[in-house]
């Protein structure tokens, strides 16, 4: 394999991060969250891949704002105040086995459901077009909404 893929097992620098090889796992939502936080099962899942030798893992998508809900409650809510502590538990466990991990941030816009988080939400989208997936009609974001989302 190494002669066919001479770079596969060699390190790679991505921005300020060096990964030990070019084996990575793309983002994969697994629905293991509880109350918007990664569960121990999430941590164990990523650690198993770090132990197996992967160089880089990508978290499943993490929701950046309360207006981004989904068709499923079991996503990670990155906007919660204690989300950083939850992330640190995951990243430390992965780093202990030599892998790196990037966080995928996401806002679903209108492709969401208004009642799938901990409360009913007005959805925000780039326009008030109806979602082909969920049939929901989001509110078109104002400039200040966009600023809030970026923050
Ligand atoms: C169960 C599952 C969950 C996924 N979750 C995400 C996700 O959260 N974010 C994302 O960008 N892609 C997600 N994907 C897409 C994968 O990252 C990947 O791009 C896609 O599955 C194609 O790669 P594969 O042929 O190796 O499966 C998901 C795919 C699957 C099967």
Short mmCIF file of C-alpha atoms and ligand atoms in Angstrom, two decimals:
data_model
loop_
_atom_site.label_atom_id
_atom_site.label_comp_id
_atom_site.label_asym_id
_atom_site.label_seq_id
_atom_site.Cartn_x
_atom_site.Cartn_y
_atom_site.Cartn_z
CA UNK A 1 0.00 0.00 0.00
CA UNK A 2 2.75 2.46 0.91
CA UNK A 3 4.26 2.31 -2.61
CA UNK A 4 0.86 2.92 -4.20
CA UNK A 5 0.05 5.74 -1.75
CA UNK A 6 3.44 7.10 -0.68
CA UNK A 7 2.01 10.10 1.21
CA UNK A 8 -0.87 8.40 3.03
CA UNK A 9 0.99 7.69 6.25
CA UNK A 10 3.14 10.83 6.28
CA UNK A 11 2.31 13.96 8.30
CA UNK A 12 0.50 16.94 6.79
CA UNK A 13 0.28 20.55 7.91
CA UNK A 14 -3.21 22.09 7.67
CA UNK A 15 -3.02 25.76 8.67
CA UNK A 16 -1.56 25.72 12.19
CA UNK A 17 -2.31 22.03 12.74
CA UNK A 18 -0.06 19.10 11.94
CA UNK A 19 -1.78 15.75 11.50
CA UNK A 20 0.21 12.53 11.80
CA UNK A 21 -1.11 11.03 8.54
CA UNK A 22 -3.72 11.68 5.82
CA UNK A 23 -6.33 9.27 7.18
CA UNK A 24 -9.38 11.24 8.26
CA UNK A 25 -12.98 10.72 9.15
CA UNK A 26 -15.47 13.16 7.64
CA UNK A 27 -18.24 14.68 9.76
CA UNK A 28 -20.77 12.13 10.93
CA UNK A 29 -23.87 12.99 12.93
CA UNK A 30 -24.56 10.03 15.18
CA UNK A 31 -27.45 11.26 17.31
CA UNK A 32 -25.80 10.29 20.58
CA UNK A 33 -26.27 13.72 22.22
CA UNK A 34 -28.18 14.20 25.42
CA UNK A 35 -29.70 17.61 26.19
CA UNK A 36 -27.53 19.22 23.51
CA UNK A 37 -24.26 17.79 24.84
CA UNK A 38 -21.97 15.07 23.57
CA UNK A 39 -22.52 11.93 25.58
CA UNK A 40 -19.83 9.52 26.77
CA UNK A 41 -20.83 7.42 23.76
CA UNK A 42 -19.79 10.30 21.45
CA UNK A 43 -16.42 10.51 23.17
CA UNK A 44 -15.89 6.74 23.02
CA UNK A 45 -16.78 6.69 19.30
CA UNK A 46 -14.16 9.32 18.42
CA UNK A 47 -11.54 7.89 20.76
CA UNK A 48 -11.88 4.47 19.10
CA UNK A 49 -10.92 6.07 15.78
CA UNK A 50 -8.04 7.99 17.33
CA UNK A 51 -6.77 4.75 18.90
CA UNK A 52 -7.10 3.06 15.52
CA UNK A 53 -4.57 5.52 14.08
CA UNK A 54 -6.64 8.12 12.21
CA UNK A 55 -4.84 11.45 11.81
CA UNK A 56 -7.84 13.77 11.74
CA UNK A 57 -11.43 13.53 12.90
CA UNK A 58 -14.25 15.98 12.17
CA UNK A 59 -17.04 16.26 14.73
CA UNK A 60 -20.56 15.89 13.47
CA UNK A 61 -22.17 19.22 12.83
CA UNK A 62 -22.78 21.36 15.87
CA UNK A 63 -25.54 23.95 15.97
CA UNK A 64 -24.36 27.52 16.42
CA UNK A 65 -27.57 29.27 17.43
CA UNK A 66 -30.92 28.47 19.07
CA UNK A 67 -32.73 29.30 15.79
CA UNK A 68 -30.96 26.36 14.17
CA UNK A 69 -32.91 23.34 15.26
CA UNK A 70 -33.19 20.15 13.25
CA UNK A 71 -35.53 17.29 12.55
CA UNK A 72 -33.89 15.53 15.44
CA UNK A 73 -33.19 16.59 19.02
CA UNK A 74 -30.02 14.60 19.42
CA UNK A 75 -27.60 17.10 17.89
CA UNK A 76 -24.92 18.96 19.83
CA UNK A 77 -25.89 22.55 20.65
CA UNK A 78 -22.63 24.50 20.39
CA UNK A 79 -24.31 27.71 21.55
CA UNK A 80 -24.82 26.45 25.12
CA UNK A 81 -22.59 28.17 27.70
CA UNK A 82 -20.99 24.94 28.82
CA UNK A 83 -20.38 23.65 25.27
CA UNK A 84 -16.69 24.56 25.51
CA UNK A 85 -16.24 22.26 28.50
CA UNK A 86 -18.04 19.48 26.64
CA UNK A 87 -15.75 20.01 23.65
CA UNK A 88 -12.65 19.99 25.81
CA UNK A 89 -13.61 16.61 27.23
CA UNK A 90 -13.80 15.28 23.67
CA UNK A 91 -10.68 16.96 22.30
CA UNK A 92 -8.51 15.93 25.28
CA UNK A 93 -9.59 12.32 24.96
CA UNK A 94 -8.79 12.32 21.22
CA UNK A 95 -5.45 14.12 21.68
CA UNK A 96 -4.41 11.51 24.25
CA UNK A 97 -4.27 9.06 21.33
CA UNK A 98 -2.36 11.30 18.93
CA UNK A 99 -5.22 12.38 16.63
CA UNK A 100 -6.46 15.90 15.90
CA UNK A 101 -10.10 16.91 15.76
CA UNK A 102 -11.86 19.80 14.02
CA UNK A 103 -15.30 21.05 14.96
CA UNK A 104 -17.95 21.44 12.26
CA UNK A 105 -20.21 24.43 12.94
CA UNK A 106 -23.61 24.61 11.30
CA UNK A 107 -26.83 26.56 11.06
CA UNK A 108 -29.62 24.66 9.32
CA UNK A 109 -31.58 27.72 8.16
CA UNK A 110 -35.02 26.69 6.97
CA UNK A 111 -34.08 23.01 6.71
CA UNK A 112 -35.09 22.48 10.28
CA UNK A 113 -38.13 21.99 12.47
CA UNK A 114 -39.40 24.67 14.83
CA UNK A 115 -40.10 22.32 17.74
CA UNK A 116 -37.14 19.96 17.78
CA UNK A 117 -34.93 21.62 20.41
CA UNK A 118 -35.74 22.31 24.05
CA UNK A 119 -38.42 24.88 23.13
CA UNK A 120 -40.44 26.16 20.18
CA UNK A 121 -38.32 28.42 17.92
CA UNK A 122 -38.83 30.81 15.03
CA UNK A 123 -36.47 29.48 12.36
CA UNK A 124 -34.09 31.87 10.61
CA UNK A 125 -33.07 31.50 6.99
CA UNK A 126 -31.43 33.53 4.19
CA UNK A 127 -34.92 34.06 2.75
CA UNK A 128 -38.46 33.10 3.73
CA UNK A 129 -38.62 30.38 1.10
CA UNK A 130 -40.31 27.17 2.15
CA UNK A 131 -37.97 24.31 3.00
CA UNK A 132 -38.28 21.49 0.45
CA UNK A 133 -37.18 19.02 3.14
CA UNK A 134 -39.35 19.99 6.08
CA UNK A 135 -42.03 22.29 4.67
CA UNK A 136 -41.07 24.96 7.23
CA UNK A 137 -41.14 28.69 6.42
CA UNK A 138 -38.22 30.48 8.13
CA UNK A 139 -38.09 34.15 8.92
CA UNK A 140 -35.73 35.96 6.50
CA UNK A 141 -32.81 37.18 8.60
CA UNK A 142 -32.35 40.90 9.21
CA UNK A 143 -28.85 42.39 9.24
CA UNK A 144 -28.76 42.29 13.05
CA UNK A 145 -29.76 38.62 12.99
CA UNK A 146 -26.81 37.88 10.72
CA UNK A 147 -24.51 39.76 13.11
CA UNK A 148 -25.88 37.77 16.04
CA UNK A 149 -25.32 34.53 14.18
CA UNK A 150 -21.73 35.43 13.35
CA UNK A 151 -21.10 36.37 16.99
C1 LIG B 1 -24.75 8.88 9.35
C2 LIG B 1 -24.08 10.02 8.61
C3 LIG B 1 -23.97 11.27 9.23
C4 LIG B 1 -23.35 12.34 8.58
N1 LIG B 1 -23.24 13.53 9.22
C5 LIG B 1 -22.65 14.58 8.60
C6 LIG B 1 -22.48 15.81 9.27
O1 LIG B 1 -22.85 16.00 10.44
N2 LIG B 1 -21.89 16.83 8.57
C7 LIG B 1 -21.46 16.67 7.26
O2 LIG B 1 -20.94 17.63 6.69
N3 LIG B 1 -21.58 15.50 6.64
C8 LIG B 1 -22.15 14.45 7.27
N4 LIG B 1 -22.25 13.23 6.62
C9 LIG B 1 -21.65 13.08 5.28
C10 LIG B 1 -20.29 12.39 5.42
O3 LIG B 1 -19.38 13.21 6.15
C11 LIG B 1 -19.64 12.06 4.06
O4 LIG B 1 -19.38 13.22 3.33
C12 LIG B 1 -20.51 11.18 3.22
O5 LIG B 1 -21.05 10.14 3.99
C13 LIG B 1 -19.68 10.57 2.04
O6 LIG B 1 -18.60 9.84 2.52
P1 LIG B 1 -18.64 8.21 2.61
O7 LIG B 1 -18.79 7.74 1.21
O8 LIG B 1 -17.29 7.85 3.22
O9 LIG B 1 -19.78 7.84 3.50
C14 LIG B 1 -22.86 12.16 7.27
C15 LIG B 1 -22.97 10.91 6.66
C16 LIG B 1 -23.56 9.86 7.31
C17 LIG B 1 -23.66 8.52 6.61
#
